[in-house]
Short mmCIF file of C-alpha atoms in Angstrom, two decimals:
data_model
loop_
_atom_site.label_atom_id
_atom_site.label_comp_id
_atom_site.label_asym_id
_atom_site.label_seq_id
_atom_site.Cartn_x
_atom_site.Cartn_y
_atom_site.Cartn_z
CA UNK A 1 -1.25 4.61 -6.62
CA UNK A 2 -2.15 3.78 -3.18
CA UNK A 3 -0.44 2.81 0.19
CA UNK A 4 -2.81 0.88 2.94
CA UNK A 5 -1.90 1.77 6.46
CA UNK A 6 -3.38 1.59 9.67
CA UNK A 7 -3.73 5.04 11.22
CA UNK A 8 -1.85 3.86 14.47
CA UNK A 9 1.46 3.69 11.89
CA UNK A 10 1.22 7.10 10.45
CA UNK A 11 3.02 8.90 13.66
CA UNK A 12 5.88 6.71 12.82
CA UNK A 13 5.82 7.26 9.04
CA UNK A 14 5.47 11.30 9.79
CA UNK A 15 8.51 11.25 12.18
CA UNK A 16 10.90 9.17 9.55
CA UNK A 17 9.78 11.63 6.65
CA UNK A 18 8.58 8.80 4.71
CA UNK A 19 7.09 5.50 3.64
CA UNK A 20 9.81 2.99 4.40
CA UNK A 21 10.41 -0.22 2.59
CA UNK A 22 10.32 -3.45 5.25
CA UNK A 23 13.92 -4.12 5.07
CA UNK A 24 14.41 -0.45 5.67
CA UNK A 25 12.30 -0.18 9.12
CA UNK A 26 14.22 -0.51 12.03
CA UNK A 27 11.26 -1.96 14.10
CA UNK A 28 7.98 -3.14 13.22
CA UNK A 29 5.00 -1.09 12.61
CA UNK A 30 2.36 -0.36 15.45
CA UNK A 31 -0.14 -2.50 13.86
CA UNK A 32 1.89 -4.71 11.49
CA UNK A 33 -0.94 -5.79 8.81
CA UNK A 34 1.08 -8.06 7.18
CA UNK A 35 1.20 -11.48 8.46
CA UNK A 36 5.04 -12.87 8.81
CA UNK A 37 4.61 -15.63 6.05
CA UNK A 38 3.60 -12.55 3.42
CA UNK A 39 6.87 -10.38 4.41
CA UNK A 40 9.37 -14.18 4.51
CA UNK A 41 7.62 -14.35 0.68
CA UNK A 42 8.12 -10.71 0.13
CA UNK A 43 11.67 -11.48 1.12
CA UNK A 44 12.36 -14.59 -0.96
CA UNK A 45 11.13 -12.53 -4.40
CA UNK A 46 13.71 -10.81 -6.15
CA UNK A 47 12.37 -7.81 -8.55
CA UNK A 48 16.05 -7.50 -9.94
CA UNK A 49 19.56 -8.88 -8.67
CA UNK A 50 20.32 -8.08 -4.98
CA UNK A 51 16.48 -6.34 -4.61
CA UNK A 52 13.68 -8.38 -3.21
CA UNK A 53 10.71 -6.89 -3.08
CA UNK A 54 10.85 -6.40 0.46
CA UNK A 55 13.20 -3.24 -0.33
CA UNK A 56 10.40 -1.88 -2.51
CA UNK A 57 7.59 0.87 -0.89
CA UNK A 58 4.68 -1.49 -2.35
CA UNK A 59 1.34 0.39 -3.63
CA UNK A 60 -1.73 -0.45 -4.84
CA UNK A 61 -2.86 0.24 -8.44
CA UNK A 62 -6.54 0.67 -7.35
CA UNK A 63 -8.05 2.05 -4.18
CA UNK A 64 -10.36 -1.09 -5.47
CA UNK A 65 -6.92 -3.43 -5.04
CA UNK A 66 -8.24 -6.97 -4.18
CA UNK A 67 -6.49 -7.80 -1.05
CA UNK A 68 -7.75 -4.46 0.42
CA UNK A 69 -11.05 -5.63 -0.48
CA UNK A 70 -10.35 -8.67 1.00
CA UNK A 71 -9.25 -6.71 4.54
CA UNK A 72 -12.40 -4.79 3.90
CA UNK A 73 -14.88 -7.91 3.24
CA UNK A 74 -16.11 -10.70 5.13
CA UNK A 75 -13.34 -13.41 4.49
CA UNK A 76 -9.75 -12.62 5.33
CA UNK A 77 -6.59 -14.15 2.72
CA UNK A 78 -3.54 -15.33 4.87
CA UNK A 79 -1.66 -12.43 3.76
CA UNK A 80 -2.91 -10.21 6.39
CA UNK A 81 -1.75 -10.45 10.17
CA UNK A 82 -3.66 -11.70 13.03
CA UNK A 83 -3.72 -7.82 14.24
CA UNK A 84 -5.30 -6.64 10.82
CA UNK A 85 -7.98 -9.42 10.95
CA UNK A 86 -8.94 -7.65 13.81
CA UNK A 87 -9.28 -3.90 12.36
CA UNK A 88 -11.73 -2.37 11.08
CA UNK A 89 -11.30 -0.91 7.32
CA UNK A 90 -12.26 2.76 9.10
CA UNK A 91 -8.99 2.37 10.71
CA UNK A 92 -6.83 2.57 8.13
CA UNK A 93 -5.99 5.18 5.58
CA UNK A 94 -5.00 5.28 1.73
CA UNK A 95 -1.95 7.07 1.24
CA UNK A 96 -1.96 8.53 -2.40
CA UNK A 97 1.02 9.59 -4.97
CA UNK A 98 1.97 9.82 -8.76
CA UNK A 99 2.28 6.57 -10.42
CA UNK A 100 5.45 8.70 -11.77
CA UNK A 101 6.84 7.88 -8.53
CA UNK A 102 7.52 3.82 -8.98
CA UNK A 103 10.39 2.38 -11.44
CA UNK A 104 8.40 -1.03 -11.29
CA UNK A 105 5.34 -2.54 -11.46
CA UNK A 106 4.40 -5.84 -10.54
CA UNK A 107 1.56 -7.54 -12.97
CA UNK A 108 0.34 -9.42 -9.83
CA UNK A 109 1.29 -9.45 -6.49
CA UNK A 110 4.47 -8.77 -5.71
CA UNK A 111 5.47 -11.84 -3.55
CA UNK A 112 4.04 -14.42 -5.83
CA UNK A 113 6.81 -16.74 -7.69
CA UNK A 114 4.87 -16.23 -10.76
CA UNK A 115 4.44 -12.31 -10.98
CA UNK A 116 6.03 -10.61 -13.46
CA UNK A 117 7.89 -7.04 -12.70
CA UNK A 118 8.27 -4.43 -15.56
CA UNK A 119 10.68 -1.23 -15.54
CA UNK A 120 11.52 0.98 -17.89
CA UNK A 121 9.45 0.47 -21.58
CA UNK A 122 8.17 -2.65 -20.28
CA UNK A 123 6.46 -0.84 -17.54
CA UNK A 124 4.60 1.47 -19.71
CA UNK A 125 3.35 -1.78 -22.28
CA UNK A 126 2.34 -3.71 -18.65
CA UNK A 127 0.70 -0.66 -17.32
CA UNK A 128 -1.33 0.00 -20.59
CA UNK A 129 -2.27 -4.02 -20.56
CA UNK A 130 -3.65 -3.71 -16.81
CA UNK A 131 -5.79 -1.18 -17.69
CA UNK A 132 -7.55 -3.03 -19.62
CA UNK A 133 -7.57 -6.14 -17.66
CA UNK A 134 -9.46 -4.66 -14.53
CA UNK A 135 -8.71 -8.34 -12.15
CA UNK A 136 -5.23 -8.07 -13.26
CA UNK A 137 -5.04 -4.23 -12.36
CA UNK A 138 -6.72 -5.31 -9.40
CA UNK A 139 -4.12 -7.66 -7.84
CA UNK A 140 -0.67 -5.37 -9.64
CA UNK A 141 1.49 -3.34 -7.88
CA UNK A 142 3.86 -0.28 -8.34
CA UNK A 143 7.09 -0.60 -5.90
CA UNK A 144 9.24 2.55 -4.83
CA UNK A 145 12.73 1.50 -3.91
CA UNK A 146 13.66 1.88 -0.47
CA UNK A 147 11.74 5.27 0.18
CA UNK A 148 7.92 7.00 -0.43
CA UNK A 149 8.64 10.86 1.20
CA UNK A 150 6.16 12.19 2.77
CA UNK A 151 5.91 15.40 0.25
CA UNK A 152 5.35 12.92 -2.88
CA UNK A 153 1.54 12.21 -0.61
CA UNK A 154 -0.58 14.03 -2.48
CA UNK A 155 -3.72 12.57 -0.69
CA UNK A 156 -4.80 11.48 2.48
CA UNK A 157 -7.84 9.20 2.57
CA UNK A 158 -10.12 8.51 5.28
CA UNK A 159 -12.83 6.85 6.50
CA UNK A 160 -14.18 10.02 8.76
CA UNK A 161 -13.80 13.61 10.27
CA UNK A 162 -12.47 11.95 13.19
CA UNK A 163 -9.86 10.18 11.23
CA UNK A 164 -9.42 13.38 9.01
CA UNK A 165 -8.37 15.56 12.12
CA UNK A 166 -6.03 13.43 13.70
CA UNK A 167 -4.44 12.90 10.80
CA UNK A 168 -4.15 16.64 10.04
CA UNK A 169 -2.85 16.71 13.49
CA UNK A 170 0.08 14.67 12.72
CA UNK A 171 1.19 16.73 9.63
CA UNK A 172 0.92 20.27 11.42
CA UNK A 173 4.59 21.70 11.77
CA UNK A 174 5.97 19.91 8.79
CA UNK A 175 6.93 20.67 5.50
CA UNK A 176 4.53 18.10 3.66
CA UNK A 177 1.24 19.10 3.57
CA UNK A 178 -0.89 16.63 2.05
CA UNK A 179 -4.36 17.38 1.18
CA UNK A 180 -6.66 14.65 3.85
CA UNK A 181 -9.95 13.59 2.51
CA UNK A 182 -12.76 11.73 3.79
CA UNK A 183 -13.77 9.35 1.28
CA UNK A 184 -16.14 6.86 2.79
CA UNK A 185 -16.61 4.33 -0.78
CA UNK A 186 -12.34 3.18 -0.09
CA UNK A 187 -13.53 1.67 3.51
CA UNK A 188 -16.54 0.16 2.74
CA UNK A 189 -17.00 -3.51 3.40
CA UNK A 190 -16.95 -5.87 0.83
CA UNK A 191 -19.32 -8.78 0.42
CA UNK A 192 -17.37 -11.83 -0.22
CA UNK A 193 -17.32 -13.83 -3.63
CA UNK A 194 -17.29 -17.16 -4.36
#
């Protein structure tokens, strides 16, 4: 599974020890890539009683997810900030961990009134039905409550050496030690569809 970030937020995401859900951040992130509508809808969708999604660690089920191919590509969706719009995909980086690591998945995305969340056996039956259905795996999600630690990062990805080195220069003197690849394909634009 895979978290989007822009590299300007990983300092703050190294000091807390963690990914942190949005209702769980105490201020907002460097670059904030997610426009305010996106995180009042994020807010308004409840995965279970008393839990909107906005207390979930969201991740992508693809490094291929659509609305990072939208941030990468020539046409922007609403869901992205003013800020983001204004990035470059090289920017960013992928933060990857264990699919063992999310109670729910989402069968679309997450802050849609329509989307579906699965736990438990459900999860496994939606997981092996998005699978299948690449535009559906495509657009899904897998939440962490609250808290991603930094240790459960298996992989850093990045967009160059540049990139690769600063971020290795964030995790020096910590106990997580990520491995940080360059993996140029995950940033590469996107040509818009119709």
């Amino acid at each position: 599974m895979y978290h989007v970030t822009h590299l300007d937020n990983l300092e703050a995401i190294v000091a807390a020890g963690a990914l942190l859900a949005d209702e769980k951040l105490d201020e907002r992130p460097e670059v904030d890539i997610s426009a305010p509508t996106t995180r009042e809808h994020r807010r308004a969708v409840h995965v279970r009683s008393g839990m909107s999604v906005a207390t979930f660690v969201p991740f992508f089920l693809s490094a291929d997810a659509a609305l990072w191919a939208d941030l990468r590509g020539e046409r922007v969706l609403p869901h992205w900030s003013p800020r983001a719009r204004e990035t470059a995909a090289s920017q960013y980086v992928l933060l990857v961990g264990s699919l063992s690591s999310a109670p729910v998945l989402s069968d679309g995305d997450a802050s849609h009134v329509l989307t579906r969340f699965a736990e438990g056996d459900a999860l496994v039956r939606t997981l092996a039905r998005l699978l299948v259905e690449e535009p559906a795996l495509r657009s899904a999600e897998a939440l962490v409550p609250e808290r991603f630690p930094l240790e459960h990062i298996a992989t850093i990805g990045v967009a160059s050496v540049a990139a690769r080195t600063r971020v290795k220069t964030l995790f020096k003197g910590i106990d997580a030690s990520p491995r940080v690849a360059v993996y140029p394909p995950w940033f590469s634009p996107v040509a818009a569809t119709s």
